[in-house]
Every structure is written in C-alpha cells, then in structure tokens.
Amino acid sequence: MSKIGAPNLPLQLDRDSIVPLYRQLYEGLREAILSGSLPESTRLPPERAMAERLEINRSTVVRAYRELVADGLLDQRVGSGSRVASRKRAVSAGERGASVPWWATPPPWRVGEFPMVLGELAAKQEPGRISFVQGVAPDEPSPLVELAGSFARVASDPRFILSYGDSEGYEPLREAISARMRARGARSVVAKNVIVLTGSTQGIAIVAQSLAEGGDEIIVESPSYPGALQIFQICGLRAIPIPVDDEGMRVDHVEAILRTRRPRFIYTMPSMHNPTNVTMNADRRERLATIARRAGVPIIEDDPYGPLASHRETPLLALAPEHVVYLSTFSKTVAPSLRVGWMVAPRTIVDRLLMRKQAYDMATSLYVQAAIVDYLERGYDAHIEQLREELHLRRKIADEAIAKYWPAGVRAIGPSGGFYLWVATPREMRARPLLDAAERLGASFLFGEAFFANSGGDHNFRLALTAVRRDEIPEGIRRIGEAMRSLRG
C-alpha cells in the first residue's frame, strides 16, 4: 500500500488490488476534487514527482491526470503544471459523470494499465512516415500469385462460398495441421485435437476465459505480446511477470512461484519471442514442461513464428501434450488478412474450448480455410524458406544502419531471423520522449511500456523490421538516430 500527502489529501494505492493503479489514482483524485478536499486552483505534484512519491510508473500518473483533464476536473498548461479546475467546471463534470448509465461505465479492472496498443498503431499509419510499429509479414517475398491461384481454384466450388463449415474447422486443414505438428515432434496430435481459429489472438481469449476468471493469477513473460496482455487485463486476470533473458523465460523464477502460488496458467512464446526474438533453449523447455506437469498448471504456448525459426526447438506441446494448449497462425507467415489460426488442445478440454469458439463466431471462413489447404500443398514451404532469408537480410541491413547512425550506449537485443528488433536505451534516454522526437522526424516505433503487464519498458522500444519496405530500413533508423541525438542535446 502506497501513500502520499498531497495538499489536504492522503492517497492510498493498493498494489494487490485487481483495479489498475492508474484507475485507483484517478478515482482518489476525482473524489477529492468533487468533495472540495482539493480546492480550485490547487497545484498537483508534477507527474514525475507524484510517481516517485507513490513508487509507481510515471505513465500511470500521466494516464490518471489525462483522464481528469478529459473529465474537466484538471487544467494542464505548459509552465504551470496541473491544477484543479474551477469549482463550476468540476461540479459540472461530476454531474455529467453521475448521469452516465451503469452500462456505459465498465468496471475499473476492464482496462489495463499498459497503453491501448491498437490506438497507438492506428495513429502512426501516416503518409511519408516510416513506421516500424506493426508486426506484419513483409512485402517481400510475396505469396500473392500462388495464394491468388489457390483462392481461384477454391472459388470454382460453391460449397466453399455458400457454407458456414464446421465450428472446429475444415477437416482437410485440421488434418494438414496435425500432420505438420507430428513432423515437429508432437506425435500425439490428431485432427480431433485441432480447432481452427479466426486468428490466434482469438485463441488466447478463448483459452484465458475457459481456464481462468476475474481475479485469478496467471504467469506471463516480461516483456510479452501486448495483444495477450490486453486480453488478460480485460478478463480481470492478475499477471505475475517472469523475466526473459537471452535464453528465454527464466524458468527458475517460474519454479519458485509455483512453490507457494497456484496460477491458473502459464502464457509463453518460447520460439522467436515477441518482442525480443529470443528462443527458449531445449533445457528450459524440458524443465518448464516438467514443473508444469508436476504442479498441474497448464501452459498456453503461443507460437506464431515457430515455422520461421532456423533451429527449430521441440514445441512444449510435444513435451507435455496433456498440459499444453498450443496456438499458431497463418496470418504472420503468409498474410494478415487471412485471419486464420489454430489451436491444439488436450482432448480433456477441447470440447469446452470449442463451445467458447462457437460463442465467438460459429466458424472461421470455410472459403479461406480451403484456399489455405491448397496453398499448403503448392507453395507454403517454399515461401517459408524465402521468408527466413528475407528476415536475416533485413536484420543485417538494420544492424549496419544502427552502427552507422545510432549513438553509443543504445543496444539492439536478440538474435537475427525474426520480425522484431528489441532495443535498450541508456538511463538518460527514455523511450516515450524518444518516440515523440522520432515522430517529428517522420519515424515511429512501439514503446516498451506496451510489452509489460505491470510496469517497465521505460528504456526499451521495438522495431518491426517487416513493417516497412526493405529500402526504408536505413532511413528509418537514421531518423531515430537523429531523434536520439536531439534528446542528448
């Protein structure tokens, strides 16, 4: 429990609550303003000072203050800081808030403390900007010709155009997926274990809602995939962050947690991890599978980039088939517009997961599924080989540009071969101000805070090297380097 003595105001933040810290701070200040405990024109502590005194992230304070400004309760002006708005405006804002119907006001734990990443993505897609934000397959090599042929062949059969299809997915696709999983070492997988999804992110939501409920603890990597973190926050789940090093998730930390606590599941991206591009080594995979079996805790293995790994480690699914729900997708390796992923689940829960899938959308597009089956037989594997080469080439280009344009002390973390470059900046260089400076110069990236469930990432950011044309990589990195130098004066 953290306290702060602002003028006439003791604030308390409960770190064990499922209510996000920013929301607790917002509610406490709002109540104090409306009650008169914070009189008109009272100056609140600067964001950094408030964060230090409460021992929380500055971004938490920024978000609480912004919401108070949006509600008309605070005024913010350059040079004068944040002050309580006029009494008339504050009372009016309080009355407006009171008139909002209950169904238009979500419970406070429904929004995560980390930034809403989708809004950040949309804001950065502007003409002339070199945006390293979105993790999408690169424009080269393009599967368009072969994929268009697959769709054309399927379109000649009206069954695929006019039918819903089965909720669990098109059987030939499920058979093809199970055969590929067996080839990777998961020998027990059969089509009955496979559910086709409308993107693997749908699978994360289905599994999270099926295995846990609001207030439950879960284990996540830190940093981790923002889309998963957002889903877990919406579900009201409480994340226990586990650090990631250059060999993957710190499984020894997981083991220590499981000695005293019983999280509902472990979420991990062990191959070509987003955002670090690190792959968990074989020893850690064996150990994680063993301790999960021993503790009876299921693992969600998110593997969208697994087919691209040069040295493909055995999936966790192969090591603990009765304790792993495996997720993957064609959206990352072929095209994001396909929106087709899949889930492999133990037979003990596959029916429960299928019922949840049916509640979402009944079935994934049969037309697209049938086209993917055709493409798997004709061009997919050759495309994957070309894509691997392209990813290594893009990283080489990026490394050369970084060496040329970025100042000393900025480190690119993680191996070659993936979509992403995870960057660590020196202590005096924070990612948020750097992003602001880079955007003014026409470049953008995703700041590190988005990848942490609770706090962290102030000195990290992610570049999606696949989000731009290959020839734009050096210029984008040059612009970011110019932004770095502008911050250093």
PDB file of C-alpha atoms in Angstrom, residues 96-106:
ATOM      1  CA  ARG A  96     -22.002  14.575 -16.035  1.00  0.00           C
ATOM      2  CA  GLY A  97     -20.211  11.582 -14.581  1.00  0.00           C
ATOM      3  CA  ALA A  98     -23.131  10.842 -12.280  1.00  0.00           C
ATOM      4  CA  SER A  99     -25.565  10.883 -15.210  1.00  0.00           C
ATOM      5  CA  VAL A 100     -23.706   8.221 -17.197  1.00  0.00           C
ATOM      6  CA  PRO A 101     -25.783   4.998 -17.211  1.00  0.00           C
ATOM      7  CA  TRP A 102     -24.271   1.998 -15.458  1.00  0.00           C
ATOM      8  CA  TRP A 103     -23.955   0.020 -18.673  1.00  0.00           C
ATOM      9  CA  ALA A 104     -21.781   2.728 -20.251  1.00  0.00           C
ATOM     10  CA  THR A 105     -19.269   2.627 -17.393  1.00  0.00           C
ATOM     11  CA  PRO A 106     -17.128  -0.531 -17.458  1.00  0.00           C
TER      12      PRO A 106
END
